[in-house]
Amino acid sequence: QVQLVESGGGLVQAGGSLRLSCAASGRTFSTYNMGWFRQASGKEREFVATITWYANTYYADSVKGRFTISRDNAKNTVYLQMNSLKPEDTAVYYCAAQQRGGIATMTNYDYWGQGTQVTVSS
């Protein structure tokens, strides 16, 4: 069982930066692929980024070059550094964990956090 708690969301102006954190419980954090997803109001949840247990990273085209995912296994934490934010990045951001299956597919993730709101004003 893994419990995930996100933090770091907030209100920022377009062009600004935020860093989201996701703290995980459990002793097997290092064996999980960790992902970030987001859901804008009225839209479906979508893939943002994933970092595998061996630290390979993957990004949605919409955030590539602006967002960076990283992990600190000693702290059981995964981060999402978001730069050059745009109003279209406004969403609730969710952290998730999985061990098998396609890493960009939401249904392959077994554990989810409660989400943190990111709002980017124009």
JSON list of C-alpha atoms in Angstrom, two decimals:
[
{"chain": "A", "resi": 1, "resn": "GLN", "atom": "CA", "xyz": [0.00, 0.00, 0.00]},
{"chain": "A", "resi": 2, "resn": "VAL", "atom": "CA", "xyz": [1.29, 3.44, -0.94]},
{"chain": "A", "resi": 3, "resn": "GLN", "atom": "CA", "xyz": [-0.17, 6.73, 0.22]},
{"chain": "A", "resi": 4, "resn": "LEU", "atom": "CA", "xyz": [0.59, 9.88, -1.75]},
{"chain": "A", "resi": 5, "resn": "VAL", "atom": "CA", "xyz": [0.26, 13.49, -0.64]},
{"chain": "A", "resi": 6, "resn": "GLU", "atom": "CA", "xyz": [0.80, 16.36, -3.08]},
{"chain": "A", "resi": 7, "resn": "SER", "atom": "CA", "xyz": [1.76, 19.90, -2.16]},
{"chain": "A", "resi": 8, "resn": "GLY", "atom": "CA", "xyz": [3.07, 23.05, -3.78]},
{"chain": "A", "resi": 9, "resn": "GLY", "atom": "CA", "xyz": [0.12, 24.16, -5.86]},
{"chain": "A", "resi": 10, "resn": "GLY", "atom": "CA", "xyz": [-1.10, 27.72, -5.94]},
{"chain": "A", "resi": 11, "resn": "LEU", "atom": "CA", "xyz": [-1.79, 30.81, -8.01]},
{"chain": "A", "resi": 12, "resn": "VAL", "atom": "CA", "xyz": [0.92, 32.10, -10.35]},
{"chain": "A", "resi": 13, "resn": "GLN", "atom": "CA", "xyz": [1.08, 34.53, -13.24]},
{"chain": "A", "resi": 14, "resn": "ALA", "atom": "CA", "xyz": [1.73, 33.34, -16.76]},
{"chain": "A", "resi": 15, "resn": "GLY", "atom": "CA", "xyz": [5.45, 32.85, -17.31]},
{"chain": "A", "resi": 16, "resn": "GLY", "atom": "CA", "xyz": [6.02, 32.01, -13.67]},
{"chain": "A", "resi": 17, "resn": "SER", "atom": "CA", "xyz": [7.15, 28.81, -11.97]},
{"chain": "A", "resi": 18, "resn": "LEU", "atom": "CA", "xyz": [5.93, 26.36, -9.37]},
{"chain": "A", "resi": 19, "resn": "ARG", "atom": "CA", "xyz": [7.36, 23.18, -7.93]},
{"chain": "A", "resi": 20, "resn": "LEU", "atom": "CA", "xyz": [4.99, 20.43, -6.92]},
{"chain": "A", "resi": 21, "resn": "SER", "atom": "CA", "xyz": [5.98, 17.75, -4.45]},
{"chain": "A", "resi": 22, "resn": "CYS", "atom": "CA", "xyz": [4.49, 14.34, -3.81]},
{"chain": "A", "resi": 23, "resn": "ALA", "atom": "CA", "xyz": [5.43, 12.59, -0.60]},
{"chain": "A", "resi": 24, "resn": "ALA", "atom": "CA", "xyz": [4.93, 8.84, -0.53]},
{"chain": "A", "resi": 25, "resn": "SER", "atom": "CA", "xyz": [4.57, 6.47, 2.38]},
{"chain": "A", "resi": 26, "resn": "GLY", "atom": "CA", "xyz": [5.97, 2.97, 2.39]},
{"chain": "A", "resi": 27, "resn": "ARG", "atom": "CA", "xyz": [9.36, 1.37, 2.12]},
{"chain": "A", "resi": 28, "resn": "THR", "atom": "CA", "xyz": [9.11, 0.38, -1.54]},
{"chain": "A", "resi": 29, "resn": "PHE", "atom": "CA", "xyz": [8.89, 3.83, -3.11]},
{"chain": "A", "resi": 30, "resn": "SER", "atom": "CA", "xyz": [12.05, 3.25, -5.14]},
{"chain": "A", "resi": 31, "resn": "THR", "atom": "CA", "xyz": [10.41, 0.33, -6.97]},
{"chain": "A", "resi": 32, "resn": "TYR", "atom": "CA", "xyz": [7.52, 2.40, -8.32]},
{"chain": "A", "resi": 33, "resn": "ASN", "atom": "CA", "xyz": [7.20, 4.39, -11.51]},
{"chain": "A", "resi": 34, "resn": "MET", "atom": "CA", "xyz": [5.84, 7.78, -10.47]},
{"chain": "A", "resi": 35, "resn": "GLY", "atom": "CA", "xyz": [3.62, 9.93, -12.63]},
{"chain": "A", "resi": 36, "resn": "TRP", "atom": "CA", "xyz": [1.95, 13.31, -12.67]},
{"chain": "A", "resi": 37, "resn": "PHE", "atom": "CA", "xyz": [-1.44, 13.77, -14.28]},
{"chain": "A", "resi": 38, "resn": "ARG", "atom": "CA", "xyz": [-3.69, 16.81, -14.42]},
{"chain": "A", "resi": 39, "resn": "GLN", "atom": "CA", "xyz": [-7.36, 17.51, -14.84]},
{"chain": "A", "resi": 40, "resn": "ALA", "atom": "CA", "xyz": [-8.71, 20.85, -15.93]},
{"chain": "A", "resi": 41, "resn": "SER", "atom": "CA", "xyz": [-12.27, 21.82, -15.12]},
{"chain": "A", "resi": 42, "resn": "GLY", "atom": "CA", "xyz": [-14.66, 20.08, -17.47]},
{"chain": "A", "resi": 43, "resn": "LYS", "atom": "CA", "xyz": [-11.94, 18.01, -19.11]},
{"chain": "A", "resi": 44, "resn": "GLU", "atom": "CA", "xyz": [-10.60, 14.49, -18.77]},
{"chain": "A", "resi": 45, "resn": "ARG", "atom": "CA", "xyz": [-7.55, 13.73, -16.69]},
{"chain": "A", "resi": 46, "resn": "GLU", "atom": "CA", "xyz": [-4.41, 13.68, -18.82]},
{"chain": "A", "resi": 47, "resn": "PHE", "atom": "CA", "xyz": [-0.84, 12.46, -18.59]},
{"chain": "A", "resi": 48, "resn": "VAL", "atom": "CA", "xyz": [1.81, 15.07, -17.78]},
{"chain": "A", "resi": 49, "resn": "ALA", "atom": "CA", "xyz": [5.05, 13.26, -16.93]},
{"chain": "A", "resi": 50, "resn": "THR", "atom": "CA", "xyz": [6.50, 10.04, -15.53]},
{"chain": "A", "resi": 51, "resn": "ILE", "atom": "CA", "xyz": [9.77, 9.05, -13.98]},
{"chain": "A", "resi": 52, "resn": "THR", "atom": "CA", "xyz": [10.51, 5.36, -13.89]},
{"chain": "A", "resi": 53, "resn": "TRP", "atom": "CA", "xyz": [12.04, 3.52, -10.95]},
{"chain": "A", "resi": 54, "resn": "TYR", "atom": "CA", "xyz": [15.35, 3.60, -12.84]},
{"chain": "A", "resi": 55, "resn": "ALA", "atom": "CA", "xyz": [14.96, 7.38, -13.43]},
{"chain": "A", "resi": 56, "resn": "ASN", "atom": "CA", "xyz": [14.02, 7.55, -17.10]},
{"chain": "A", "resi": 57, "resn": "THR", "atom": "CA", "xyz": [11.66, 10.44, -17.75]},
{"chain": "A", "resi": 58, "resn": "TYR", "atom": "CA", "xyz": [8.79, 10.91, -20.17]},
{"chain": "A", "resi": 59, "resn": "TYR", "atom": "CA", "xyz": [6.67, 13.99, -20.87]},
{"chain": "A", "resi": 60, "resn": "ALA", "atom": "CA", "xyz": [3.51, 14.99, -22.64]},
{"chain": "A", "resi": 61, "resn": "ASP", "atom": "CA", "xyz": [4.26, 17.10, -25.70]},
{"chain": "A", "resi": 62, "resn": "SER", "atom": "CA", "xyz": [2.36, 20.01, -24.17]},
{"chain": "A", "resi": 63, "resn": "VAL", "atom": "CA", "xyz": [4.85, 20.33, -21.28]},
{"chain": "A", "resi": 64, "resn": "LYS", "atom": "CA", "xyz": [8.08, 19.11, -22.86]},
{"chain": "A", "resi": 65, "resn": "GLY", "atom": "CA", "xyz": [10.86, 21.65, -22.36]},
{"chain": "A", "resi": 66, "resn": "ARG", "atom": "CA", "xyz": [8.94, 23.49, -19.63]},
{"chain": "A", "resi": 67, "resn": "PHE", "atom": "CA", "xyz": [8.34, 20.85, -16.93]},
{"chain": "A", "resi": 68, "resn": "THR", "atom": "CA", "xyz": [10.88, 18.60, -15.23]},
{"chain": "A", "resi": 69, "resn": "ILE", "atom": "CA", "xyz": [10.04, 15.52, -13.18]},
{"chain": "A", "resi": 70, "resn": "SER", "atom": "CA", "xyz": [12.52, 14.20, -10.64]},
{"chain": "A", "resi": 71, "resn": "ARG", "atom": "CA", "xyz": [12.61, 11.92, -7.62]},
{"chain": "A", "resi": 72, "resn": "ASP", "atom": "CA", "xyz": [14.49, 11.61, -4.36]},
{"chain": "A", "resi": 73, "resn": "ASN", "atom": "CA", "xyz": [14.24, 8.02, -3.17]},
{"chain": "A", "resi": 74, "resn": "ALA", "atom": "CA", "xyz": [15.88, 8.87, 0.15]},
{"chain": "A", "resi": 75, "resn": "LYS", "atom": "CA", "xyz": [12.98, 11.24, 0.87]},
{"chain": "A", "resi": 76, "resn": "ASN", "atom": "CA", "xyz": [10.27, 9.13, -0.80]},
{"chain": "A", "resi": 77, "resn": "THR", "atom": "CA", "xyz": [9.36, 12.18, -2.84]},
{"chain": "A", "resi": 78, "resn": "VAL", "atom": "CA", "xyz": [8.74, 12.99, -6.48]},
{"chain": "A", "resi": 79, "resn": "TYR", "atom": "CA", "xyz": [8.80, 16.52, -7.82]},
{"chain": "A", "resi": 80, "resn": "LEU", "atom": "CA", "xyz": [7.40, 18.39, -10.78]},
{"chain": "A", "resi": 81, "resn": "GLN", "atom": "CA", "xyz": [9.20, 21.63, -11.58]},
{"chain": "A", "resi": 82, "resn": "MET", "atom": "CA", "xyz": [6.97, 23.73, -13.79]},
{"chain": "A", "resi": 83, "resn": "ASN", "atom": "CA", "xyz": [8.46, 26.70, -15.62]},
{"chain": "A", "resi": 84, "resn": "SER", "atom": "CA", "xyz": [7.08, 29.11, -18.21]},
{"chain": "A", "resi": 85, "resn": "LEU", "atom": "CA", "xyz": [3.57, 28.36, -17.01]},
{"chain": "A", "resi": 86, "resn": "LYS", "atom": "CA", "xyz": [0.64, 29.12, -19.27]},
{"chain": "A", "resi": 87, "resn": "PRO", "atom": "CA", "xyz": [-3.04, 29.66, -18.46]},
{"chain": "A", "resi": 88, "resn": "GLU", "atom": "CA", "xyz": [-3.77, 26.34, -20.16]},
{"chain": "A", "resi": 89, "resn": "ASP", "atom": "CA", "xyz": [-1.69, 24.62, -17.47]},
{"chain": "A", "resi": 90, "resn": "THR", "atom": "CA", "xyz": [-4.42, 25.47, -14.96]},
{"chain": "A", "resi": 91, "resn": "ALA", "atom": "CA", "xyz": [-5.68, 22.20, -13.48]},
{"chain": "A", "resi": 92, "resn": "VAL", "atom": "CA", "xyz": [-5.69, 19.94, -10.47]},
{"chain": "A", "resi": 93, "resn": "TYR", "atom": "CA", "xyz": [-2.42, 18.03, -10.53]},
{"chain": "A", "resi": 94, "resn": "TYR", "atom": "CA", "xyz": [-2.32, 14.46, -9.27]},
{"chain": "A", "resi": 95, "resn": "CYS", "atom": "CA", "xyz": [0.59, 12.27, -8.31]},
{"chain": "A", "resi": 96, "resn": "ALA", "atom": "CA", "xyz": [0.29, 8.54, -8.99]},
{"chain": "A", "resi": 97, "resn": "ALA", "atom": "CA", "xyz": [2.31, 5.35, -8.61]},
{"chain": "A", "resi": 98, "resn": "GLN", "atom": "CA", "xyz": [2.48, 2.15, -10.61]},
{"chain": "A", "resi": 99, "resn": "GLN", "atom": "CA", "xyz": [4.69, -0.85, -11.18]},
{"chain": "A", "resi": 100, "resn": "ARG", "atom": "CA", "xyz": [3.52, -2.35, -14.47]},
{"chain": "A", "resi": 101, "resn": "GLY", "atom": "CA", "xyz": [1.91, -1.47, -17.73]},
{"chain": "A", "resi": 102, "resn": "GLY", "atom": "CA", "xyz": [2.17, 1.57, -19.97]},
{"chain": "A", "resi": 103, "resn": "ILE", "atom": "CA", "xyz": [3.41, 4.53, -17.98]},
{"chain": "A", "resi": 104, "resn": "ALA", "atom": "CA", "xyz": [1.28, 7.11, -19.77]},
{"chain": "A", "resi": 105, "resn": "THR", "atom": "CA", "xyz": [-1.95, 5.19, -19.23]},
{"chain": "A", "resi": 106, "resn": "MET", "atom": "CA", "xyz": [-3.94, 6.38, -16.27]},
{"chain": "A", "resi": 107, "resn": "THR", "atom": "CA", "xyz": [-5.62, 3.05, -15.61]},
{"chain": "A", "resi": 108, "resn": "ASN", "atom": "CA", "xyz": [-2.23, 1.40, -15.03]},
{"chain": "A", "resi": 109, "resn": "TYR", "atom": "CA", "xyz": [-1.65, 3.51, -11.92]},
{"chain": "A", "resi": 110, "resn": "ASP", "atom": "CA", "xyz": [-2.60, 1.82, -8.66]},
{"chain": "A", "resi": 111, "resn": "TYR", "atom": "CA", "xyz": [-2.24, 4.67, -6.16]},
{"chain": "A", "resi": 112, "resn": "TRP", "atom": "CA", "xyz": [-3.27, 8.31, -6.37]},
{"chain": "A", "resi": 113, "resn": "GLY", "atom": "CA", "xyz": [-2.92, 11.42, -4.29]},
{"chain": "A", "resi": 114, "resn": "GLN", "atom": "CA", "xyz": [-5.73, 13.83, -3.54]},
{"chain": "A", "resi": 115, "resn": "GLY", "atom": "CA", "xyz": [-4.50, 16.46, -5.98]},
{"chain": "A", "resi": 116, "resn": "THR", "atom": "CA", "xyz": [-3.24, 20.02, -5.72]},
{"chain": "A", "resi": 117, "resn": "GLN", "atom": "CA", "xyz": [-4.69, 22.99, -7.57]},
{"chain": "A", "resi": 118, "resn": "VAL", "atom": "CA", "xyz": [-2.51, 24.99, -9.94]},
{"chain": "A", "resi": 119, "resn": "THR", "atom": "CA", "xyz": [-3.96, 28.19, -11.33]},
{"chain": "A", "resi": 120, "resn": "VAL", "atom": "CA", "xyz": [-2.11, 30.28, -13.90]},
{"chain": "A", "resi": 121, "resn": "SER", "atom": "CA", "xyz": [-3.46, 33.77, -14.50]},
{"chain": "A", "resi": 122, "resn": "SER", "atom": "CA", "xyz": [-2.98, 35.62, -17.79]}
]
